[in-house]
Structure formats: C-alpha cells, structure tokens
C-alpha cells in the first residue's frame, strides 16, 4: 500500500570540451590546451506516501523531495621533466534546493522546521597525481625463455577538500538546549535529495 513516485526527472550531460585548444594547432600542445571541461546536471522529484493519503487532486510539488545536482569536473595532463606525467583535476558539485531545514531545542527535544526558498549548497575537491614508468630487461643466455621485461609504474597523488562546515561556507550549525547540557550539529540540507556537503577537511597523500 506504499506509493513511490519519481517524476519528472531530467538529466543533461555535456561532453568534454577543450576551451583553450587552438583551432589549427601545429607542433606540441601547450599544457593549457589539454584542459578539458565537462558537466552533468540532474533534476529529481521523489515522493513516498500511502494509497490512503494519495489523490491526484491534492498532489502538490511541496510534498515532493526535489533538487538539482550539477557536477563540473575540470582536468588536464602534461609532461614534467620529460619522464613524468602530471594529472591535476578539480571537481565542483553544486546542489540546488527549494527548501532547507532549521533546528532548535524546545526543552530537550529537537524541533525541525522546513524553511521554503531557493538554497544552494556547493562543494568540491582538488587533486593531482604524478606518475612515470621504468622499464628493465633481463636476457637469458640460453634456454627456451629469451628475456623477461620488467615494468614499474610508481605514482604519487594528493587530494584536498576544504571543511564545508567552517567559514566561508557554513553549511552546518550547532544548537544547544536551554542549559547547554545538550548540543547537536546539523546541516541545513541534511534531508536534501542529493545530500549535503560533508564536514571536515581532507588532506590526503597516496
């Protein structure tokens, strides 16, 4: 007796483009000519209800959980000191909602209010990797095996993601009860269909 509705849903995808590439390029490409940008956007409207509560006449867009998710990855690749390949990339994720939430304590109970109005929540990360290949050959003087070729491909990578709970983003808030004995942190977009930007900074080396 449960009804799940997912409509209307739309998706838009743009193939990779090279905005700085020369129209009639000759010779070796510059690193900025290899910068490629693509994008994808997704709109979703979901509703979960029961048949006893569902009527087409009373159907309202406010009953739906909805949003638009836009993802824009930017990357390039170039040679460094002839033997190393460097691949930096940046990804931005932009979420659009038509409502957010606001929480407060009433006594020791958390009250959740829905606040209508257009809201955006963006997050992103930057990463770079560097790799190379080293080859070796061991030849046998006799026998059925002529030689063995060795290939090693060492690489190093770095990923950075800022803390989206901290300024200037401030997508999170901490609330306290009347005597500060209880505290809770929440995100304004924690019930959004595409989630919320994560809290905490990331600095990772691989």
mmCIF file of C-alpha atoms in Angstrom:
data_model
loop_
_atom_site.group_PDB
_atom_site.id
_atom_site.type_symbol
_atom_site.label_atom_id
_atom_site.label_comp_id
_atom_site.label_asym_id
_atom_site.label_seq_id
_atom_site.Cartn_x
_atom_site.Cartn_y
_atom_site.Cartn_z
ATOM 1 C CA UNK A 1 0.000 0.000 0.000
ATOM 2 C CA UNK A 2 3.010 2.257 -0.330
ATOM 3 C CA UNK A 3 3.300 4.539 -3.339
ATOM 4 C CA UNK A 4 6.620 5.774 -4.720
ATOM 5 C CA UNK A 5 6.573 8.488 -7.372
ATOM 6 C CA UNK A 6 9.674 9.696 -9.187
ATOM 7 C CA UNK A 7 8.722 12.321 -11.765
ATOM 8 C CA UNK A 8 9.551 14.475 -13.550
ATOM 9 C CA UNK A 9 13.234 13.547 -13.714
ATOM 10 C CA UNK A 10 15.609 15.191 -16.177
ATOM 11 C CA UNK A 11 19.298 14.842 -16.906
ATOM 12 C CA UNK A 12 21.619 16.963 -19.037
ATOM 13 C CA UNK A 13 25.152 15.930 -19.973
ATOM 14 C CA UNK A 14 27.814 17.887 -21.822
ATOM 15 C CA UNK A 15 30.673 16.035 -23.484
ATOM 16 C CA UNK A 16 34.226 17.132 -22.736
ATOM 17 C CA UNK A 17 35.338 20.345 -24.412
ATOM 18 C CA UNK A 18 38.812 21.897 -24.693
ATOM 19 C CA UNK A 19 38.159 25.661 -24.401
ATOM 20 C CA UNK A 20 41.815 26.731 -24.808
ATOM 21 C CA UNK A 21 42.734 24.445 -27.666
ATOM 22 C CA UNK A 22 43.932 26.184 -30.833
ATOM 23 C CA UNK A 23 41.757 25.704 -33.887
ATOM 24 C CA UNK A 24 44.682 24.930 -36.158
ATOM 25 C CA UNK A 25 47.344 23.674 -33.787
ATOM 26 C CA UNK A 26 50.762 22.616 -35.017
ATOM 27 C CA UNK A 27 53.611 21.107 -33.053
ATOM 28 C CA UNK A 28 53.424 20.171 -29.383
ATOM 29 C CA UNK A 29 50.303 21.168 -27.484
ATOM 30 C CA UNK A 30 50.693 23.547 -24.562
ATOM 31 C CA UNK A 31 49.521 22.235 -21.171
ATOM 32 C CA UNK A 32 46.563 24.620 -21.072
ATOM 33 C CA UNK A 33 45.342 23.342 -24.442
ATOM 34 C CA UNK A 34 44.759 19.970 -22.791
ATOM 35 C CA UNK A 35 42.400 21.383 -20.158
ATOM 36 C CA UNK A 36 39.033 19.696 -20.612
ATOM 37 C CA UNK A 37 35.727 20.586 -19.011
ATOM 38 C CA UNK A 38 32.516 18.580 -18.898
ATOM 39 C CA UNK A 39 29.315 18.856 -16.915
ATOM 40 C CA UNK A 40 26.265 16.876 -15.890
ATOM 41 C CA UNK A 41 23.026 18.076 -14.329
ATOM 42 C CA UNK A 42 20.265 16.008 -12.805
ATOM 43 C CA UNK A 43 16.801 17.057 -11.640
ATOM 44 C CA UNK A 44 14.797 14.696 -9.442
ATOM 45 C CA UNK A 45 11.375 14.779 -7.794
ATOM 46 C CA UNK A 46 10.542 11.926 -5.421
ATOM 47 C CA UNK A 47 7.513 11.234 -3.261
ATOM 48 C CA UNK A 48 6.859 8.309 -0.909
ATOM 49 C CA UNK A 49 3.343 8.071 0.522
ATOM 50 C CA UNK A 50 0.470 5.657 1.150
ATOM 51 C CA UNK A 51 -2.552 4.971 -1.018
ATOM 52 C CA UNK A 52 -4.880 6.197 1.733
ATOM 53 C CA UNK A 53 -3.215 9.627 1.589
ATOM 54 C CA UNK A 54 -2.672 9.863 -2.151
ATOM 55 C CA UNK A 55 -5.026 11.709 -4.505
ATOM 56 C CA UNK A 56 -4.128 13.367 -7.808
ATOM 57 C CA UNK A 57 -6.326 16.370 -6.999
ATOM 58 C CA UNK A 58 -4.399 17.126 -3.811
ATOM 59 C CA UNK A 59 -0.964 16.434 -5.282
ATOM 60 C CA UNK A 60 1.377 19.342 -4.526
ATOM 61 C CA UNK A 61 5.018 19.918 -5.512
ATOM 62 C CA UNK A 62 5.738 20.796 -1.859
ATOM 63 C CA UNK A 63 5.071 17.162 -0.932
ATOM 64 C CA UNK A 64 7.995 16.049 -3.092
ATOM 65 C CA UNK A 65 11.624 15.775 -2.156
ATOM 66 C CA UNK A 66 13.352 17.501 -5.040
ATOM 67 C CA UNK A 67 16.503 19.212 -6.199
ATOM 68 C CA UNK A 68 19.021 19.754 -8.973
ATOM 69 C CA UNK A 69 22.563 18.424 -8.843
ATOM 70 C CA UNK A 70 25.241 19.974 -11.070
ATOM 71 C CA UNK A 71 28.697 18.392 -11.351
ATOM 72 C CA UNK A 72 31.561 20.109 -13.205
ATOM 73 C CA UNK A 73 34.888 18.251 -13.487
ATOM 74 C CA UNK A 74 37.938 20.039 -14.921
ATOM 75 C CA UNK A 75 41.172 18.184 -15.663
ATOM 76 C CA UNK A 76 44.330 18.254 -17.743
ATOM 77 C CA UNK A 77 47.500 16.234 -18.229
ATOM 78 C CA UNK A 78 51.042 17.245 -19.137
ATOM 79 C CA UNK A 79 54.632 16.035 -19.080
ATOM 80 C CA UNK A 80 57.060 17.188 -16.379
ATOM 81 C CA UNK A 81 60.818 16.845 -16.868
ATOM 82 C CA UNK A 82 60.115 14.632 -19.890
ATOM 83 C CA UNK A 83 59.643 11.419 -17.889
ATOM 84 C CA UNK A 84 56.767 12.262 -15.530
ATOM 85 C CA UNK A 85 53.047 12.625 -16.322
ATOM 86 C CA UNK A 86 51.174 15.100 -14.118
ATOM 87 C CA UNK A 87 47.369 14.962 -13.978
ATOM 88 C CA UNK A 88 45.653 17.705 -11.931
ATOM 89 C CA UNK A 89 41.865 17.898 -11.634
ATOM 90 C CA UNK A 90 39.208 19.949 -9.888
ATOM 91 C CA UNK A 91 35.595 18.854 -9.333
ATOM 92 C CA UNK A 92 32.766 21.129 -8.214
ATOM 93 C CA UNK A 93 29.366 19.818 -7.117
ATOM 94 C CA UNK A 94 26.527 22.327 -6.924
ATOM 95 C CA UNK A 95 23.206 21.331 -5.315
ATOM 96 C CA UNK A 96 20.058 23.449 -5.710
ATOM 97 C CA UNK A 97 17.093 23.076 -3.371
ATOM 98 C CA UNK A 98 13.822 24.930 -2.911
ATOM 99 C CA UNK A 99 13.860 24.498 0.868
ATOM 100 C CA UNK A 100 16.193 23.916 3.800
ATOM 101 C CA UNK A 101 15.789 22.972 7.447
ATOM 102 C CA UNK A 102 16.284 24.889 10.665
ATOM 103 C CA UNK A 103 16.551 23.121 14.018
ATOM 104 C CA UNK A 104 16.167 24.324 17.581
ATOM 105 C CA UNK A 105 15.678 22.851 21.028
ATOM 106 C CA UNK A 106 12.323 23.002 22.764
ATOM 107 C CA UNK A 107 13.253 21.854 26.238
ATOM 108 C CA UNK A 108 15.360 18.778 25.494
ATOM 109 C CA UNK A 109 13.540 17.958 22.242
ATOM 110 C CA UNK A 110 14.890 18.934 18.831
ATOM 111 C CA UNK A 111 12.304 20.693 16.660
ATOM 112 C CA UNK A 112 12.867 20.648 12.892
ATOM 113 C CA UNK A 113 11.340 23.429 10.774
ATOM 114 C CA UNK A 114 11.235 23.478 6.971
ATOM 115 C CA UNK A 115 12.254 26.846 5.524
ATOM 116 C CA UNK A 116 10.982 27.455 1.952
ATOM 117 C CA UNK A 117 13.077 29.365 -0.564
ATOM 118 C CA UNK A 118 15.840 28.721 -3.059
ATOM 119 C CA UNK A 119 19.065 27.486 -1.486
ATOM 120 C CA UNK A 120 22.373 26.332 -2.959
ATOM 121 C CA UNK A 121 24.978 24.056 -1.420
ATOM 122 C CA UNK A 122 28.258 23.720 -3.288
ATOM 123 C CA UNK A 123 31.269 21.613 -2.513
ATOM 124 C CA UNK A 124 34.349 20.464 -4.360
ATOM 125 C CA UNK A 125 37.806 18.973 -4.225
ATOM 126 C CA UNK A 126 41.145 19.324 -5.970
ATOM 127 C CA UNK A 127 43.615 16.558 -6.699
ATOM 128 C CA UNK A 128 46.845 15.983 -8.577
ATOM 129 C CA UNK A 129 48.833 12.887 -9.389
ATOM 130 C CA UNK A 130 52.264 12.292 -10.889
ATOM 131 C CA UNK A 131 53.378 9.009 -12.405
ATOM 132 C CA UNK A 132 56.143 7.555 -14.519
ATOM 133 C CA UNK A 133 57.194 4.202 -15.927
ATOM 134 C CA UNK A 134 60.533 2.445 -15.545
ATOM 135 C CA UNK A 135 61.483 -0.454 -17.793
ATOM 136 C CA UNK A 136 64.087 -3.180 -17.356
ATOM 137 C CA UNK A 137 65.130 -6.165 -19.435
ATOM 138 C CA UNK A 138 66.812 -9.349 -18.287
ATOM 139 C CA UNK A 139 68.105 -11.525 -21.112
ATOM 140 C CA UNK A 140 68.850 -15.220 -20.711
ATOM 141 C CA UNK A 141 71.921 -16.603 -22.419
ATOM 142 C CA UNK A 142 70.303 -19.977 -23.086
ATOM 143 C CA UNK A 143 67.046 -21.879 -22.676
ATOM 144 C CA UNK A 144 63.519 -21.508 -24.012
ATOM 145 C CA UNK A 145 62.938 -18.151 -22.318
ATOM 146 C CA UNK A 146 64.740 -15.444 -24.246
ATOM 147 C CA UNK A 147 64.146 -12.487 -21.911
ATOM 148 C CA UNK A 148 61.953 -11.050 -19.169
ATOM 149 C CA UNK A 149 60.789 -7.449 -19.339
ATOM 150 C CA UNK A 150 60.066 -5.576 -16.111
ATOM 151 C CA UNK A 151 57.814 -2.526 -15.852
ATOM 152 C CA UNK A 152 57.380 -0.427 -12.710
ATOM 153 C CA UNK A 153 54.836 2.427 -12.626
ATOM 154 C CA UNK A 154 55.303 4.433 -9.391
ATOM 155 C CA UNK A 155 52.898 7.278 -8.731
ATOM 156 C CA UNK A 156 52.122 9.837 -6.065
ATOM 157 C CA UNK A 157 48.865 11.717 -5.555
ATOM 158 C CA UNK A 158 47.479 14.490 -3.381
ATOM 159 C CA UNK A 159 43.824 15.300 -2.643
ATOM 160 C CA UNK A 160 42.477 18.392 -0.898
ATOM 161 C CA UNK A 161 38.918 19.083 0.223
ATOM 162 C CA UNK A 162 38.058 22.066 2.439
ATOM 163 C CA UNK A 163 35.821 21.917 5.510
ATOM 164 C CA UNK A 164 32.351 22.915 4.343
ATOM 165 C CA UNK A 165 31.115 23.257 7.904
ATOM 166 C CA UNK A 166 33.525 26.134 8.511
ATOM 167 C CA UNK A 167 33.579 29.701 7.077
ATOM 168 C CA UNK A 168 33.048 30.890 4.430
ATOM 169 C CA UNK A 169 30.642 28.023 3.636
ATOM 170 C CA UNK A 170 28.903 27.469 7.000
ATOM 171 C CA UNK A 171 26.567 24.718 5.821
ATOM 172 C CA UNK A 172 26.285 23.402 9.398
ATOM 173 C CA UNK A 173 25.066 24.814 12.696
ATOM 174 C CA UNK A 174 25.398 23.647 16.294
ATOM 175 C CA UNK A 175 22.377 24.123 18.560
ATOM 176 C CA UNK A 176 22.195 23.901 22.381
ATOM 177 C CA UNK A 177 19.348 23.334 24.775
ATOM 178 C CA UNK A 178 18.324 25.814 27.453
ATOM 179 C CA UNK A 179 21.132 24.974 29.937
ATOM 180 C CA UNK A 180 23.794 23.891 27.419
ATOM 181 C CA UNK A 181 23.678 20.282 28.629
ATOM 182 C CA UNK A 182 22.827 19.042 25.141
ATOM 183 C CA UNK A 183 24.361 20.050 21.825
ATOM 184 C CA UNK A 184 23.737 18.855 18.299
ATOM 185 C CA UNK A 185 25.260 19.766 14.967
ATOM 186 C CA UNK A 186 23.157 19.555 11.815
ATOM 187 C CA UNK A 187 23.259 20.649 8.202
ATOM 188 C CA UNK A 188 20.692 22.927 6.624
ATOM 189 C CA UNK A 189 20.492 20.455 3.720
ATOM 190 C CA UNK A 190 20.701 17.132 5.563
ATOM 191 C CA UNK A 191 17.347 15.976 4.142
ATOM 192 C CA UNK A 192 18.119 17.112 0.599
ATOM 193 C CA UNK A 193 17.631 14.544 -2.137
ATOM 194 C CA UNK A 194 21.277 14.908 -3.201
ATOM 195 C CA UNK A 195 22.633 15.116 0.330
ATOM 196 C CA UNK A 196 24.730 17.847 1.858
ATOM 197 C CA UNK A 197 28.389 18.878 1.603
ATOM 198 C CA UNK A 198 30.453 16.858 4.054
ATOM 199 C CA UNK A 199 32.006 18.368 7.145
ATOM 200 C CA UNK A 200 35.712 18.088 7.854
ATOM 201 C CA UNK A 201 38.801 18.943 5.871
ATOM 202 C CA UNK A 202 40.689 16.360 3.826
ATOM 203 C CA UNK A 203 44.408 16.379 3.024
ATOM 204 C CA UNK A 204 45.415 13.005 1.636
ATOM 205 C CA UNK A 205 48.614 11.732 0.074
ATOM 206 C CA UNK A 206 48.701 8.451 -1.789
#
